[in-house]
mmCIF file of C-alpha atoms in Angstrom:
data_model
loop_
_atom_site.group_PDB
_atom_site.id
_atom_site.type_symbol
_atom_site.label_atom_id
_atom_site.label_comp_id
_atom_site.label_asym_id
_atom_site.label_seq_id
_atom_site.Cartn_x
_atom_site.Cartn_y
_atom_site.Cartn_z
ATOM 1 C CA ALA L 1 78.483 -47.910 -23.993
ATOM 2 C CA ALA L 2 78.781 -46.656 -27.585
ATOM 3 C CA LEU L 3 75.419 -44.914 -27.324
ATOM 4 C CA THR L 4 76.467 -43.195 -24.091
ATOM 5 C CA TRP L 5 79.798 -42.143 -25.561
ATOM 6 C CA GLY L 6 78.090 -40.811 -28.697
ATOM 7 C CA THR L 7 75.589 -38.828 -26.639
ATOM 8 C CA ILE L 8 78.224 -37.276 -24.383
ATOM 9 C CA THR L 9 80.606 -36.361 -27.202
ATOM 10 C CA CYS L 10 77.790 -34.833 -29.265
ATOM 11 C CA MET L 11 76.627 -32.897 -26.238
ATOM 12 C CA LEU L 12 80.121 -31.474 -25.786
ATOM 13 C CA ARG L 13 80.462 -30.552 -29.460
ATOM 14 C CA LEU L 14 76.993 -29.144 -30.096
ATOM 15 C CA SER L 15 76.417 -27.382 -26.781
ATOM 16 C CA ILE L 16 79.121 -24.793 -27.359
ATOM 17 C CA LEU L 17 76.833 -22.881 -29.747
ATOM 18 C CA PRO L 18 74.060 -21.911 -27.283
ATOM 19 C CA ALA L 19 76.643 -21.202 -24.591
ATOM 20 C CA THR L 20 78.630 -18.953 -26.923
ATOM 21 C CA VAL L 21 75.505 -17.103 -28.023
ATOM 22 C CA ALA L 22 74.447 -16.584 -24.396
ATOM 23 C CA PHE L 23 77.929 -15.421 -23.392
ATOM 24 C CA VAL L 24 78.316 -13.057 -26.354
ATOM 25 C CA TYR L 25 74.866 -11.618 -25.664
ATOM 26 C CA ARG L 26 75.686 -11.060 -21.997
ATOM 27 C CA PRO L 27 79.295 -11.822 -21.001
ATOM 28 C CA VAL L 28 78.987 -12.553 -17.291
ATOM 29 C CA ALA L 29 80.551 -15.292 -15.188
ATOM 30 C CA GLU L 30 77.140 -16.742 -14.337
ATOM 31 C CA VAL L 31 76.638 -17.821 -17.961
ATOM 32 C CA ALA L 32 80.008 -19.602 -17.872
ATOM 33 C CA ALA L 33 79.120 -21.245 -14.548
ATOM 34 C CA TRP L 34 75.812 -22.541 -15.937
ATOM 35 C CA TYR L 35 77.691 -23.838 -18.974
ATOM 36 C CA VAL L 36 79.968 -25.873 -16.704
ATOM 37 C CA VAL L 37 76.881 -27.231 -14.921
ATOM 38 C CA PHE L 38 75.346 -27.920 -18.344
ATOM 39 C CA LEU L 39 78.387 -29.972 -19.350
ATOM 40 C CA LEU L 40 78.946 -31.833 -16.087
ATOM 41 C CA ALA L 41 75.469 -32.562 -14.707
ATOM 42 C CA PRO L 42 73.999 -34.413 -17.703
ATOM 43 C CA SER L 43 77.284 -36.193 -18.462
ATOM 44 C CA VAL L 44 77.770 -37.463 -14.922
ATOM 45 C CA PHE L 45 74.101 -38.379 -14.549
ATOM 46 C CA LEU L 46 74.046 -40.269 -17.861
ATOM 47 C CA ILE L 47 77.192 -42.184 -16.914
ATOM 48 C CA TRP L 48 75.590 -43.009 -13.546
ATOM 49 C CA ILE L 49 72.444 -44.267 -15.315
ATOM 50 C CA VAL L 50 74.499 -46.561 -17.535
ATOM 51 C CA VAL L 51 76.896 -47.789 -14.823
ATOM 52 C CA THR L 52 74.078 -48.598 -12.401
ATOM 53 C CA ARG L 53 72.094 -50.221 -15.242
ATOM 54 C CA ARG L 54 68.979 -48.095 -14.821
ATOM 55 C CA THR L 55 66.642 -49.074 -17.636
ATOM 56 C CA ASN L 56 63.418 -47.341 -16.678
ATOM 57 C CA LEU L 57 62.444 -44.572 -19.081
ATOM 58 C CA VAL L 58 61.902 -42.222 -16.122
ATOM 59 C CA TRP L 59 65.676 -41.970 -15.608
ATOM 60 C CA TYR L 60 66.215 -40.844 -19.191
ATOM 61 C CA LEU L 61 63.346 -38.361 -18.983
ATOM 62 C CA LEU L 62 64.883 -36.978 -15.789
ATOM 63 C CA TRP L 63 68.227 -36.753 -17.577
ATOM 64 C CA GLY L 64 66.774 -34.887 -20.545
ATOM 65 C CA TRP L 65 64.271 -32.617 -18.842
ATOM 66 C CA ALA L 66 66.116 -31.800 -15.620
ATOM 67 C CA PHE L 67 69.838 -32.369 -15.984
ATOM 68 C CA PHE L 68 70.087 -31.238 -19.617
ATOM 69 C CA LEU L 69 67.317 -28.710 -20.198
ATOM 70 C CA VAL L 70 67.354 -26.781 -16.905
ATOM 71 C CA PRO L 71 71.019 -25.653 -17.124
ATOM 72 C CA LEU L 72 70.545 -24.838 -20.815
ATOM 73 C CA LEU L 73 67.543 -22.649 -20.060
ATOM 74 C CA ALA L 74 69.348 -21.158 -17.061
ATOM 75 C CA MET L 75 72.033 -19.868 -19.444
ATOM 76 C CA GLY L 76 69.310 -18.302 -21.554
ATOM 77 C CA SER L 77 67.624 -16.891 -18.479
ATOM 78 C CA VAL L 78 70.829 -15.204 -17.303
ATOM 79 C CA ALA L 79 71.642 -13.912 -20.783
ATOM 80 C CA THR L 80 68.202 -12.384 -21.320
ATOM 81 C CA LYS L 81 67.832 -11.208 -17.699
ATOM 82 C CA GLU L 82 64.513 -13.027 -17.583
ATOM 83 C CA GLY L 83 63.344 -15.322 -14.798
ATOM 84 C CA MET L 84 63.180 -19.057 -15.419
ATOM 85 C CA TRP L 85 59.379 -19.316 -15.152
ATOM 86 C CA PRO L 86 58.639 -16.428 -17.532
ATOM 87 C CA LEU L 87 61.151 -17.960 -19.957
ATOM 88 C CA TRP L 88 59.513 -21.397 -19.682
ATOM 89 C CA TRP L 89 56.077 -19.845 -20.203
ATOM 90 C CA ARG L 90 57.208 -17.840 -23.237
ATOM 91 C CA ILE L 91 58.785 -20.937 -24.819
ATOM 92 C CA TYR L 92 55.663 -22.970 -24.090
ATOM 93 C CA ARG L 93 53.405 -20.318 -25.624
ATOM 94 C CA ASN L 94 55.602 -20.015 -28.716
ATOM 95 C CA LEU L 95 55.839 -23.761 -29.266
ATOM 96 C CA PHE L 96 52.340 -24.903 -28.403
ATOM 97 C CA SER L 97 50.008 -22.079 -29.314
ATOM 98 C CA GLU L 98 47.031 -23.008 -31.456
ATOM 99 C CA ASP L 99 48.837 -21.894 -34.612
ATOM 100 C CA ASN L 100 52.294 -23.300 -33.833
ATOM 101 C CA TRP L 101 51.792 -26.743 -32.294
ATOM 102 C CA PRO L 102 51.714 -28.663 -35.626
ATOM 103 C CA ASN L 103 55.050 -27.125 -36.653
ATOM 104 C CA SER L 104 56.531 -27.773 -33.213
ATOM 105 C CA LEU L 105 55.481 -31.404 -33.347
ATOM 106 C CA ALA L 106 56.881 -31.840 -36.862
ATOM 107 C CA GLU L 107 60.185 -30.153 -35.993
ATOM 108 C CA PHE L 108 60.539 -32.193 -32.808
ATOM 109 C CA THR L 109 59.897 -35.401 -34.708
ATOM 110 C CA LEU L 110 62.424 -34.488 -37.366
ATOM 111 C CA SER L 111 65.140 -33.293 -35.011
ATOM 112 C CA ASP L 112 64.760 -35.690 -32.125
ATOM 113 C CA VAL L 113 63.679 -38.890 -33.793
ATOM 114 C CA VAL L 114 65.003 -38.895 -37.337
ATOM 115 C CA ILE L 115 68.310 -37.071 -36.898
ATOM 116 C CA SER L 116 69.283 -38.712 -33.597
ATOM 117 C CA ASP L 117 68.356 -42.154 -34.924
ATOM 118 C CA MET L 118 70.452 -41.543 -38.023
ATOM 119 C CA PHE L 119 73.364 -40.434 -35.840
ATOM 120 C CA PHE L 120 73.170 -43.473 -33.570
ATOM 121 C CA MET L 121 72.864 -45.833 -36.545
ATOM 122 C CA ILE L 122 76.325 -44.762 -37.731
ATOM 123 C CA LEU L 123 77.989 -45.570 -34.392
#
């Protein structure tokens, strides 16, 4: 329960930055609507996972890659007036090109593993 609460409260606090950037870049209602989806969908889905005691890693991957990432990228897609697939492809190329993949792997390890583990250790 503490881990779920920590995840949801961090999501609410840290997610305002990309939403604000997207809205300032292109102030349209669709960005605000995707932000609401971004706040509600992963929160409700994560609570459902915990309440129904789903322990398979697939549920958490679905939470992270579908319920969290898709609305976040949708905000970026609306703000940049770029389709979702071209945006996904551009991100993929930038992160995993032959020159960039070692840096991407190192940054992911640092941000996702080390920082999140340190955060959850203080709960």
